[in-house]
Amino acid sequence: MNVMNDSPRRKELTRQAAQLFVQEGFDRTTVRMLAQEMGIKSGSLFHHFRDKQEILAAVIEAGTQNALVIARAALESCDHTPEARLQAMARAHLETLLTDRNAHVVALYEWRRLEPEARDHLSHLRDAYEALWEAVIDEALEAGLIHGDRFLVSRFVMGALNWTVRWYDPAGPRSPDDLAHELVAMITQRPA
Amino acid sequence: MNVMNDSPRRKELTRQAAQLFVQEGFDRTTVRMLAQEMGIKSGSLFHHFRDKQEILAAVIEAGTQNALVIARAALESCDHTPEARLQAMARAHLETLLTDRNAHVVALYEWRRLEPEARDHLSHLRDAYEALWEAVIDEALEAGLIHGDRFLVSRFVMGALNWTVRWYDPAGPRSPDDLAHELVAMITQRPA
DNA sequence: GGGTCAACCAAGCAAGCGCTAGTGTAAATC
DNA sequence: GATTTACACTAGCGCTTGCTTGGTTGACCC
């Protein structure tokens, strides 16, 4: 067995698993379906992952780590005004939906299928991502760019953004940048 | 078999099913678990519902219908200003989460588990609910209370509200009315 | 008091589930 | 040249799944 490394092979398998998890949902996806998608037999799958749970954890970890990297990069390369930072975060969030949609959808909708140990480990990653958001929102509040309860505002914004996976079509006319603009405009009440 | 009526017994069973679907997720909930929760044997369950799918459809239908009724009532009994109507819709939405949380969570998170026929039927109900929202948002836009793209604004608002099921604690210090106020304040940029 | 009917039960079937055991094999390592 | 390692295979075990079957119960009706 070869579990818990991060070989390129495993990364690719994880990517394919994410696709199936989105299409079918974690519970409906069988190890036989996963194996077929990966071009191997179901038994061989357990050479790469200890069990089905570990595949789910790998998918979610990859997705969250990716989001974190993109968000940090966005914050570093943008202007240091509260408005620019708010917008950079929103655009980064939407861009991860373009580049890594499957892993993200899984992280959002199959989180509860994680067993407690995996959940504990991954929740730290997720907290790190949400902390970025709360910091940016704090700055915007202090600068008077937006108003209201810190806790509520950040959750409303996260909700609006996370909900995009339900309706946003990357092939459509709107770019992530458009959406980010519009969202920031909405909560800061300035023309887009 | 007794399928597709709406006896009080079936209503109660549907309510109990919703609870389990929320706790475990649809796929993980077995007919044996459902039967136990209902205080009957698994075979008896199929006297009330044709199959497991129909239970899911019944839960979602009940939840959506409930939301529609509450929203319509809220709109009829509030002031006819765009701001009051916006707030009434938001509060109504959050109140359905208090009175009928389980059915709502199922409607949101197990929608994709519906088979196509059931989905077609139920999407009409959901469209009717969303149409209420879009009408209210249109009025707010026309009145200049909020700005931006009609499509995007309504989706951002729906996202912020639907996301509340993930974090909102009805036993906490914030009432649905508080949240509705705060949300409307955020998008209209007036003090809460 | 025979007939009806919703509601329930015990038993179990066929299919599918996650996962394991044991083996083959080509490439890398010693 | 021998050994190890990585990756794949076949075969199937033990169990659970959604659902069916055939039958019982008790309340109500004419």
CSV table of C-alpha atoms (C1' of nucleotides) in Angstrom, one decimal:
chain,number,residue,atom,x,y,z
A,1,MET,CA,0.0,0.0,0.0
A,2,ASN,CA,1.1,3.5,-0.8
A,3,VAL,CA,-1.2,5.7,1.2
A,4,MET,CA,-0.8,9.3,2.1
A,5,ASN,CA,1.9,10.3,-0.2
A,6,ASP,CA,1.4,13.0,-2.8
A,7,SER,CA,2.7,11.4,-6.0
A,8,PRO,CA,1.6,13.0,-9.3
A,9,ARG,CA,-0.4,9.9,-10.0
A,10,ARG,CA,-2.3,10.3,-6.8
A,11,LYS,CA,-3.0,13.9,-7.6
A,12,GLU,CA,-4.4,13.0,-11.0
A,13,LEU,CA,-6.6,10.3,-9.5
A,14,THR,CA,-7.8,12.8,-6.9
A,15,ARG,CA,-8.8,15.2,-9.7
A,16,GLN,CA,-10.8,12.5,-11.4
A,17,ALA,CA,-12.5,11.5,-8.2
A,18,ALA,CA,-13.6,15.1,-7.6
A,19,GLN,CA,-15.3,15.1,-11.0
A,20,LEU,CA,-17.3,12.0,-10.1
A,21,PHE,CA,-18.1,13.2,-6.6
A,22,VAL,CA,-19.6,16.3,-8.1
A,23,GLN,CA,-21.6,14.4,-10.8
A,24,GLU,CA,-23.0,11.7,-8.5
A,25,GLY,CA,-22.4,12.8,-4.9
A,26,PHE,CA,-20.0,11.1,-2.6
A,27,ASP,CA,-22.3,8.4,-1.3
A,28,ARG,CA,-23.6,7.4,-4.7
A,29,THR,CA,-20.1,7.2,-6.2
A,30,THR,CA,-18.9,3.6,-5.8
A,31,VAL,CA,-15.3,2.5,-5.7
A,32,ARG,CA,-16.0,0.6,-8.9
A,33,MET,CA,-17.1,3.8,-10.6
A,34,LEU,CA,-14.1,5.6,-9.4
A,35,ALA,CA,-11.8,2.8,-10.6
A,36,GLN,CA,-13.4,2.8,-14.0
A,37,GLU,CA,-13.0,6.6,-14.3
A,38,MET,CA,-9.4,6.2,-13.4
A,39,GLY,CA,-8.9,3.4,-15.9
A,40,ILE,CA,-8.0,0.7,-13.3
A,41,LYS,CA,-9.8,-2.1,-11.5
A,42,SER,CA,-11.5,-1.4,-8.2
A,43,GLY,CA,-9.0,-3.4,-6.2
A,44,SER,CA,-6.1,-1.4,-7.5
A,45,LEU,CA,-7.6,1.7,-6.1
A,46,PHE,CA,-6.7,0.7,-2.6
A,47,HIS,CA,-3.1,0.8,-3.5
A,48,HIS,CA,-3.3,4.6,-3.7
A,49,PHE,CA,-5.9,5.3,-1.0
A,50,ARG,CA,-6.5,3.5,2.3
A,51,ASP,CA,-10.2,3.7,1.9
A,52,LYS,CA,-13.0,5.7,0.2
A,53,GLN,CA,-12.9,8.2,3.0
A,54,GLU,CA,-9.3,9.1,2.2
A,55,ILE,CA,-10.2,9.9,-1.4
A,56,LEU,CA,-12.8,12.4,-0.2
A,57,ALA,CA,-10.3,14.0,2.2
A,58,ALA,CA,-7.7,14.2,-0.6
A,59,VAL,CA,-10.2,16.0,-2.9
A,60,ILE,CA,-11.3,18.5,-0.2
A,61,GLU,CA,-7.7,19.2,0.9
A,62,ALA,CA,-6.6,19.9,-2.6
A,63,GLY,CA,-9.4,22.2,-3.3
A,64,THR,CA,-9.1,24.2,-0.1
A,65,GLN,CA,-5.3,24.5,-0.4
A,66,ASN,CA,-5.7,25.8,-3.9
A,67,ALA,CA,-8.2,28.4,-2.8
A,68,LEU,CA,-5.9,29.5,0.0
A,69,VAL,CA,-2.9,29.9,-2.4
A,70,ILE,CA,-4.9,31.8,-4.9
A,71,ALA,CA,-6.4,34.1,-2.3
A,72,ARG,CA,-3.0,34.9,-0.7
A,73,ALA,CA,-1.5,35.6,-4.1
A,74,ALA,CA,-4.4,37.9,-5.0
A,75,LEU,CA,-4.0,39.9,-1.7
A,76,GLU,CA,-0.3,40.3,-2.3
A,77,SER,CA,-0.5,41.6,-5.8
A,78,CYS,CA,-3.4,44.1,-5.4
A,79,ASP,CA,-3.6,47.7,-4.2
A,80,HIS,CA,-3.6,48.1,-0.4
A,81,THR,CA,-6.9,49.9,-0.3
A,82,PRO,CA,-9.8,48.2,1.5
A,83,GLU,CA,-11.9,48.3,-1.6
A,84,ALA,CA,-9.2,46.8,-3.8
A,85,ARG,CA,-8.5,44.0,-1.3
A,86,LEU,CA,-12.2,43.2,-1.0
A,87,GLN,CA,-12.5,43.0,-4.7
A,88,ALA,CA,-9.3,40.9,-5.0
A,89,MET,CA,-10.7,38.4,-2.6
A,90,ALA,CA,-14.0,38.1,-4.3
A,91,ARG,CA,-12.3,37.7,-7.7
A,92,ALA,CA,-9.9,35.1,-6.3
A,93,HIS,CA,-12.8,33.2,-4.9
A,94,LEU,CA,-14.6,33.1,-8.2
A,95,GLU,CA,-11.5,32.2,-10.1
A,96,THR,CA,-11.0,29.1,-8.0
A,97,LEU,CA,-14.4,28.1,-9.2
A,98,LEU,CA,-13.1,28.4,-12.7
A,99,THR,CA,-9.8,26.5,-12.3
A,100,ASP,CA,-10.8,24.0,-9.7
A,101,ARG,CA,-14.6,23.9,-9.6
A,102,ASN,CA,-15.0,20.2,-8.8
A,103,ALA,CA,-12.9,20.2,-5.8
A,104,HIS,CA,-14.6,23.2,-4.5
A,105,VAL,CA,-18.1,21.9,-5.0
A,106,VAL,CA,-17.1,18.8,-3.1
A,107,ALA,CA,-15.6,20.8,-0.3
A,108,LEU,CA,-18.9,22.7,0.0
A,109,TYR,CA,-21.4,20.0,-0.4
A,110,GLU,CA,-19.7,16.8,0.9
A,111,TRP,CA,-18.1,18.2,3.9
A,112,ARG,CA,-20.5,16.5,6.2
A,113,ARG,CA,-19.5,13.1,4.8
A,114,LEU,CA,-16.0,13.4,6.3
A,115,GLU,CA,-15.3,11.4,9.3
A,116,PRO,CA,-14.4,13.3,12.5
A,117,GLU,CA,-10.6,12.9,12.3
A,118,ALA,CA,-10.4,14.1,8.7
A,119,ARG,CA,-12.8,16.9,9.5
A,120,ASP,CA,-10.7,18.1,12.3
A,121,HIS,CA,-7.6,18.3,10.1
A,122,LEU,CA,-9.3,20.0,7.2
A,123,SER,CA,-11.2,22.5,9.3
A,124,HIS,CA,-7.9,24.2,10.1
A,125,LEU,CA,-7.3,24.8,6.4
A,126,ARG,CA,-10.8,26.1,6.0
A,127,ASP,CA,-10.5,28.4,9.0
A,128,ALA,CA,-7.3,29.8,7.5
A,129,TYR,CA,-9.2,30.7,4.4
A,130,GLU,CA,-12.1,32.3,6.2
A,131,ALA,CA,-9.7,34.2,8.4
A,132,LEU,CA,-8.4,35.9,5.2
A,133,TRP,CA,-11.9,37.0,4.5
A,134,GLU,CA,-12.7,38.3,7.9
A,135,ALA,CA,-9.5,40.3,8.0
A,136,VAL,CA,-10.4,42.0,4.7
A,137,ILE,CA,-13.9,42.6,5.8
A,138,ASP,CA,-12.6,44.1,9.1
A,139,GLU,CA,-10.5,46.6,7.1
A,140,ALA,CA,-13.5,47.5,5.0
A,141,LEU,CA,-15.6,48.1,8.1
A,142,GLU,CA,-12.9,50.2,9.8
A,143,ALA,CA,-12.5,52.3,6.7
A,144,GLY,CA,-16.2,52.9,6.6
A,145,LEU,CA,-16.5,51.3,3.2
A,146,ILE,CA,-19.2,49.0,4.5
A,147,HIS,CA,-21.3,49.0,7.6
A,148,GLY,CA,-22.9,46.5,10.0
A,149,ASP,CA,-22.1,43.6,12.2
A,150,ARG,CA,-18.8,42.0,11.4
A,151,PHE,CA,-20.0,38.5,11.9
A,152,LEU,CA,-23.1,38.9,9.9
A,153,VAL,CA,-21.5,40.8,7.0
A,154,SER,CA,-18.8,38.2,6.5
A,155,ARG,CA,-21.3,35.4,6.5
A,156,PHE,CA,-23.6,37.2,4.1
A,157,VAL,CA,-20.7,37.7,1.7
A,158,MET,CA,-19.5,34.2,2.0
A,159,GLY,CA,-23.0,33.0,1.3
A,160,ALA,CA,-23.4,35.1,-1.8
A,161,LEU,CA,-20.1,33.9,-3.1
A,162,ASN,CA,-20.5,30.2,-2.2
A,163,TRP,CA,-23.9,30.2,-3.8
A,164,THR,CA,-22.4,31.1,-7.1
A,165,VAL,CA,-21.4,27.4,-7.7
A,166,ARG,CA,-25.1,26.8,-8.2
A,167,TRP,CA,-25.7,29.2,-11.0
A,168,TYR,CA,-22.5,30.6,-12.3
A,169,ASP,CA,-21.6,29.5,-15.8
A,170,PRO,CA,-17.9,30.1,-16.6
A,171,ALA,CA,-18.8,29.9,-20.3
A,172,GLY,CA,-21.3,32.7,-20.0
A,173,PRO,CA,-20.8,36.4,-20.7
A,174,ARG,CA,-19.8,37.3,-17.2
A,175,SER,CA,-16.2,37.1,-16.0
A,176,PRO,CA,-15.2,36.5,-12.4
A,177,ASP,CA,-14.0,40.1,-12.4
A,178,ASP,CA,-17.5,41.3,-13.4
A,179,LEU,CA,-19.1,39.4,-10.6
A,180,ALA,CA,-16.6,40.6,-8.1
A,181,HIS,CA,-17.2,44.2,-9.2
A,182,GLU,CA,-20.9,43.8,-8.9
A,183,LEU,CA,-20.8,42.2,-5.5
A,184,VAL,CA,-18.5,44.8,-4.0
A,185,ALA,CA,-20.6,47.5,-5.6
A,186,MET,CA,-23.7,46.0,-4.0
A,187,ILE,CA,-22.4,46.0,-0.5
A,188,THR,CA,-20.5,49.3,-0.8
A,189,GLN,CA,-23.3,51.0,-2.7
A,190,ARG,CA,-21.1,52.6,-5.3
A,191,PRO,CA,-21.8,52.2,-9.1
A,192,ALA,CA,-20.2,49.2,-10.6
B,1,MET,CA,-50.5,0.7,-1.7
B,2,ASN,CA,-51.7,4.1,-0.7
B,3,VAL,CA,-49.3,6.4,-2.6
B,4,MET,CA,-49.7,10.1,-3.4
B,5,ASN,CA,-52.4,11.0,-1.1
B,6,ASP,CA,-51.9,13.6,1.6
B,7,SER,CA,-53.3,11.9,4.8
B,8,PRO,CA,-52.3,13.4,8.1
B,9,ARG,CA,-50.3,10.2,8.7
B,10,ARG,CA,-48.3,10.7,5.6
B,11,LYS,CA,-47.6,14.3,6.5
B,12,GLU,CA,-46.3,13.3,9.9
B,13,LEU,CA,-44.1,10.6,8.3
B,14,THR,CA,-42.8,13.1,5.9
B,15,ARG,CA,-41.8,15.4,8.7
B,16,GLN,CA,-39.9,12.7,10.4
B,17,ALA,CA,-38.2,11.7,7.2
B,18,ALA,CA,-37.0,15.3,6.8
B,19,GLN,CA,-35.3,15.1,10.1
B,20,LEU,CA,-33.4,12.0,9.2
B,21,PHE,CA,-32.5,13.3,5.8
B,22,VAL,CA,-30.9,16.4,7.4
B,23,GLN,CA,-29.0,14.3,10.0
B,24,GLU,CA,-27.7,11.7,7.7
B,25,GLY,CA,-28.2,12.9,4.1
B,26,PHE,CA,-30.6,11.3,1.7
B,27,ASP,CA,-28.3,8.6,0.4
B,28,ARG,CA,-27.1,7.5,3.8
B,29,THR,CA,-30.6,7.3,5.2
B,30,THR,CA,-31.8,3.7,4.7
B,31,VAL,CA,-35.5,2.7,4.5
B,32,ARG,CA,-34.8,0.7,7.7
B,33,MET,CA,-33.7,3.9,9.5
B,34,LEU,CA,-36.7,5.8,8.2
B,35,ALA,CA,-39.0,3.0,9.4
B,36,GLN,CA,-37.5,2.9,12.8
B,37,GLU,CA,-37.8,6.7,13.2
B,38,MET,CA,-41.5,6.3,12.2
B,39,GLY,CA,-42.1,3.5,14.6
B,40,ILE,CA,-43.0,0.9,11.9
B,41,LYS,CA,-41.2,-1.8,10.1
B,42,SER,CA,-39.4,-1.2,6.8
B,43,GLY,CA,-42.0,-3.1,4.7
B,44,SER,CA,-44.8,-0.9,6.0
B,45,LEU,CA,-43.1,2.2,4.8
B,46,PHE,CA,-44.0,1.2,1.2
B,47,HIS,CA,-47.7,1.4,2.1
B,48,HIS,CA,-47.4,5.1,2.4
B,49,PHE,CA,-44.8,5.9,-0.3
B,50,ARG,CA,-44.2,4.2,-3.6
B,51,ASP,CA,-40.4,4.3,-3.1
B,52,LYS,CA,-37.6,6.1,-1.3
B,53,GLN,CA,-37.6,8.8,-4.0
B,54,GLU,CA,-41.2,9.7,-3.3
B,55,ILE,CA,-40.3,10.4,0.3
B,56,LEU,CA,-37.7,12.8,-0.8
B,57,ALA,CA,-40.1,14.5,-3.2
B,58,ALA,CA,-42.7,14.8,-0.4
B,59,VAL,CA,-40.3,16.4,2.0
B,60,ILE,CA,-39.1,19.0,-0.6
B,61,GLU,CA,-42.6,19.7,-1.8
B,62,ALA,CA,-43.8,20.3,1.8
B,63,GLY,CA,-40.9,22.6,2.5
B,64,THR,CA,-41.2,24.7,-0.6
B,65,GLN,CA,-44.9,25.0,-0.3
B,66,ASN,CA,-44.6,26.2,3.2
B,67,ALA,CA,-42.0,28.8,2.2
B,68,LEU,CA,-44.3,30.1,-0.6
B,69,VAL,CA,-47.3,30.4,1.8
B,70,ILE,CA,-45.2,32.3,4.4
B,71,ALA,CA,-43.7,34.6,1.9
B,72,ARG,CA,-47.0,35.5,0.3
B,73,ALA,CA,-48.6,36.2,3.7
B,74,ALA,CA,-45.6,38.4,4.6
B,75,LEU,CA,-45.9,40.4,1.4
B,76,GLU,CA,-49.7,41.0,2.0
B,77,SER,CA,-49.4,42.2,5.5
B,78,CYS,CA,-46.5,44.6,5.2
B,79,ASP,CA,-46.2,48.2,4.1
B,80,HIS,CA,-46.1,48.7,0.3
B,81,THR,CA,-42.8,50.5,0.3
B,82,PRO,CA,-39.9,48.7,-1.5
B,83,GLU,CA,-37.8,48.7,1.6
B,84,ALA,CA,-40.6,47.2,3.8
B,85,ARG,CA,-41.3,44.5,1.1
B,86,LEU,CA,-37.6,43.6,0.8
B,87,GLN,CA,-37.4,43.2,4.5
B,88,ALA,CA,-40.6,41.3,4.8
B,89,MET,CA,-39.3,38.8,2.2
B,90,ALA,CA,-36.0,38.4,4.0
B,91,ARG,CA,-37.7,37.9,7.4
B,92,ALA,CA,-40.1,35.4,5.9
B,93,HIS,CA,-37.3,33.4,4.5
B,94,LEU,CA,-35.5,33.2,7.8
B,95,GLU,CA,-38.7,32.4,9.6
B,96,THR,CA,-39.3,29.4,7.5
B,97,LEU,CA,-35.9,28.2,8.6
B,98,LEU,CA,-37.2,28.4,12.2
B,99,THR,CA,-40.5,26.7,11.7
B,100,ASP,CA,-39.6,24.2,9.0
B,101,ARG,CA,-35.8,24.0,9.0
B,102,ASN,CA,-35.5,20.4,8.1
B,103,ALA,CA,-37.6,20.4,5.0
B,104,HIS,CA,-35.8,23.5,3.9
B,105,VAL,CA,-32.3,22.1,4.4
B,106,VAL,CA,-33.3,19.0,2.4
B,107,ALA,CA,-34.7,21.1,-0.4
B,108,LEU,CA,-31.5,23.0,-0.6
B,109,TYR,CA,-29.0,20.2,-0.2
B,110,GLU,CA,-30.7,17.1,-1.6
B,111,TRP,CA,-32.3,18.7,-4.6
B,112,ARG,CA,-29.8,16.9,-6.9
B,113,ARG,CA,-30.9,13.5,-5.6
B,114,LEU,CA,-34.3,14.0,-7.2
B,115,GLU,CA,-35.0,12.0,-10.3
B,116,PRO,CA,-35.8,14.1,-13.4
B,117,GLU,CA,-39.6,13.7,-13.2
B,118,ALA,CA,-39.9,14.8,-9.6
B,119,ARG,CA,-37.4,17.6,-10.3
B,120,ASP,CA,-39.5,18.9,-13.2
B,121,HIS,CA,-42.6,19.0,-11.0
B,122,LEU,CA,-40.9,20.7,-8.0
B,123,SER,CA,-38.9,23.2,-10.0
B,124,HIS,CA,-42.2,25.0,-10.8
B,125,LEU,CA,-42.8,25.5,-7.1
B,126,ARG,CA,-39.3,26.8,-6.6
B,127,ASP,CA,-39.6,29.1,-9.6
B,128,ALA,CA,-42.7,30.6,-8.1
B,129,TYR,CA,-40.9,31.3,-4.9
B,130,GLU,CA,-37.9,32.9,-6.7
B,131,ALA,CA,-40.3,34.9,-8.8
B,132,LEU,CA,-41.6,36.6,-5.6
B,133,TRP,CA,-38.0,37.6,-4.8
B,134,GLU,CA,-37.2,38.9,-8.2
B,135,ALA,CA,-40.4,41.0,-8.2
B,136,VAL,CA,-39.4,42.6,-4.9
B,137,ILE,CA,-35.9,43.2,-6.0
B,138,ASP,CA,-37.1,44.8,-9.2
B,139,GLU,CA,-39.2,47.2,-7.2
B,140,ALA,CA,-36.2,48.1,-5.1
B,141,LEU,CA,-34.1,48.6,-8.1
B,142,GLU,CA,-36.7,50.9,-9.8
B,143,ALA,CA,-37.0,52.9,-6.6
B,144,GLY,CA,-33.3,53.4,-6.5
B,145,LEU,CA,-33.1,51.6,-3.2
B,146,ILE,CA,-30.4,49.3,-4.5
B,147,HIS,CA,-28.3,49.3,-7.6
B,148,GLY,CA,-26.8,46.8,-10.0
B,149,ASP,CA,-27.7,44.0,-12.3
B,150,ARG,CA,-31.1,42.5,-11.5
B,151,PHE,CA,-30.0,38.9,-12.1
B,152,LEU,CA,-26.8,39.2,-10.1
B,153,VAL,CA,-28.4,41.1,-7.2
B,154,SER,CA,-31.1,38.6,-6.7
B,155,ARG,CA,-28.7,35.7,-6.8
B,156,PHE,CA,-26.4,37.3,-4.3
B,157,VAL,CA,-29.2,37.9,-2.0
B,158,MET,CA,-30.6,34.4,-2.3
B,159,GLY,CA,-27.1,33.1,-1.7
B,160,ALA,CA,-26.6,35.1,1.5
B,161,LEU,CA,-30.0,34.0,2.8
B,162,ASN,CA,-29.7,30.3,1.8
B,163,TRP,CA,-26.3,30.1,3.4
B,164,THR,CA,-27.8,31.0,6.7
B,165,VAL,CA,-28.8,27.4,7.2
B,166,ARG,CA,-25.2,26.6,7.7
B,167,TRP,CA,-24.5,28.9,10.6
B,168,TYR,CA,-27.7,30.4,11.9
B,169,ASP,CA,-28.7,29.3,15.4
B,170,PRO,CA,-32.3,30.0,16.2
B,171,ALA,CA,-31.5,29.6,19.9
B,172,GLY,CA,-28.9,32.3,19.6
B,173,PRO,CA,-29.3,36.0,20.4
B,174,ARG,CA,-30.2,37.1,16.9
B,175,SER,CA,-33.8,37.0,15.7
B,176,PRO,CA,-34.8,36.5,12.1
B,177,ASP,CA,-35.9,40.1,12.2
B,178,ASP,CA,-32.4,41.2,13.2
B,179,LEU,CA,-30.9,39.3,10.4
B,180,ALA,CA,-33.3,40.6,7.9
B,181,HIS,CA,-32.7,44.2,9.0
B,182,GLU,CA,-28.9,43.7,8.8
B,183,LEU,CA,-29.1,42.2,5.3
B,184,VAL,CA,-31.3,44.9,3.9
B,185,ALA,CA,-29.1,47.5,5.6
B,186,MET,CA,-26.1,46.0,3.9
B,187,ILE,CA,-27.4,46.1,0.4
B,188,THR,CA,-29.1,49.4,0.8
B,189,GLN,CA,-26.3,51.0,2.7
B,190,ARG,CA,-28.4,52.6,5.4
B,191,PRO,CA,-27.7,52.1,9.1
B,192,ALA,CA,-29.4,49.1,10.6
C,1,DG,C1',-72.1,-10.3,11.0
C,2,DG,C1',-70.0,-10.5,6.6
C,3,DG,C1',-67.3,-7.3,3.8
C,4,DT,C1',-64.0,-3.6,3.2
C,5,DC,C1',-60.0,-1.2,3.9
C,6,DA,C1',-56.0,1.3,5.8
C,7,DA,C1',-52.2,0.0,8.4
C,8,DC,C1',-49.0,-2.9,9.7
C,9,DC,C1',-45.7,-7.1,10.0
C,10,DA,C1',-42.2,-11.2,9.2
C,11,DA,C1',-39.4,-12.9,6.0
C,12,DG,C1',-36.4,-12.7,2.4
C,13,DC,C1',-34.7,-11.8,-2.6
C,14,DA,C1',-31.5,-9.9,-6.0
C,15,DA,C1',-28.2,-6.6,-6.5
C,16,DG,C1',-24.7,-3.9,-5.1
C,17,DC,C1',-21.6,-2.3,-1.6
C,18,DG,C1',-16.6,-1.4,0.5
C,19,DC,C1',-12.8,-3.8,0.9
C,20,DT,C1',-9.3,-7.9,1.2
C,21,DA,C1',-6.3,-11.6,-0.3
C,22,DG,C1',-3.2,-13.3,-3.1
C,23,DT,C1',-0.7,-13.0,-7.5
C,24,DG,C1',1.7,-11.1,-11.8
C,25,DT,C1',5.0,-8.0,-13.7
C,26,DA,C1',8.0,-4.4,-15.3
C,27,DA,C1',11.2,-1.0,-13.6
C,28,DA,C1',14.4,0.6,-10.2
C,29,DT,C1',17.9,-0.4,-6.7
C,30,DC,C1',21.4,-3.0,-4.6
D,1,DG,C1',21.9,-11.2,-11.0
D,2,DA,C1',19.0,-10.8,-6.8
D,3,DT,C1',15.9,-8.1,-4.4
D,4,DT,C1',12.7,-4.5,-3.7
D,5,DT,C1',9.2,-1.4,-5.1
D,6,DA,C1',5.2,0.4,-7.5
D,7,DC,C1',1.2,-0.7,-9.7
D,8,DA,C1',-1.9,-3.5,-11.5
D,9,DC,C1',-4.8,-7.7,-11.7
D,10,DT,C1',-8.6,-11.6,-10.4
D,11,DA,C1',-11.8,-13.4,-7.4
D,12,DG,C1',-14.8,-13.1,-4.0
D,13,DC,C1',-16.2,-12.4,1.2
D,14,DG,C1',-19.4,-10.6,4.3
D,15,DC,C1',-22.7,-7.4,4.6
D,16,DT,C1',-26.4,-3.9,3.5
D,17,DT,C1',-29.3,-2.0,0.3
D,18,DG,C1',-34.2,-0.9,-1.7
D,19,DC,C1',-38.0,-3.2,-2.3
D,20,DT,C1',-41.5,-7.3,-2.7
D,21,DT,C1',-44.4,-10.9,-1.1
D,22,DG,C1',-48.1,-12.9,1.4
D,23,DG,C1',-50.5,-12.5,5.2
D,24,DT,C1',-52.6,-10.4,9.8
D,25,DT,C1',-55.1,-6.9,12.6
D,26,DG,C1',-58.6,-4.0,14.1
D,27,DA,C1',-61.8,-0.2,13.2
D,28,DC,C1',-65.7,1.0,10.6
D,29,DC,C1',-70.1,0.1,7.4
D,30,DC,C1',-74.4,-1.5,5.6
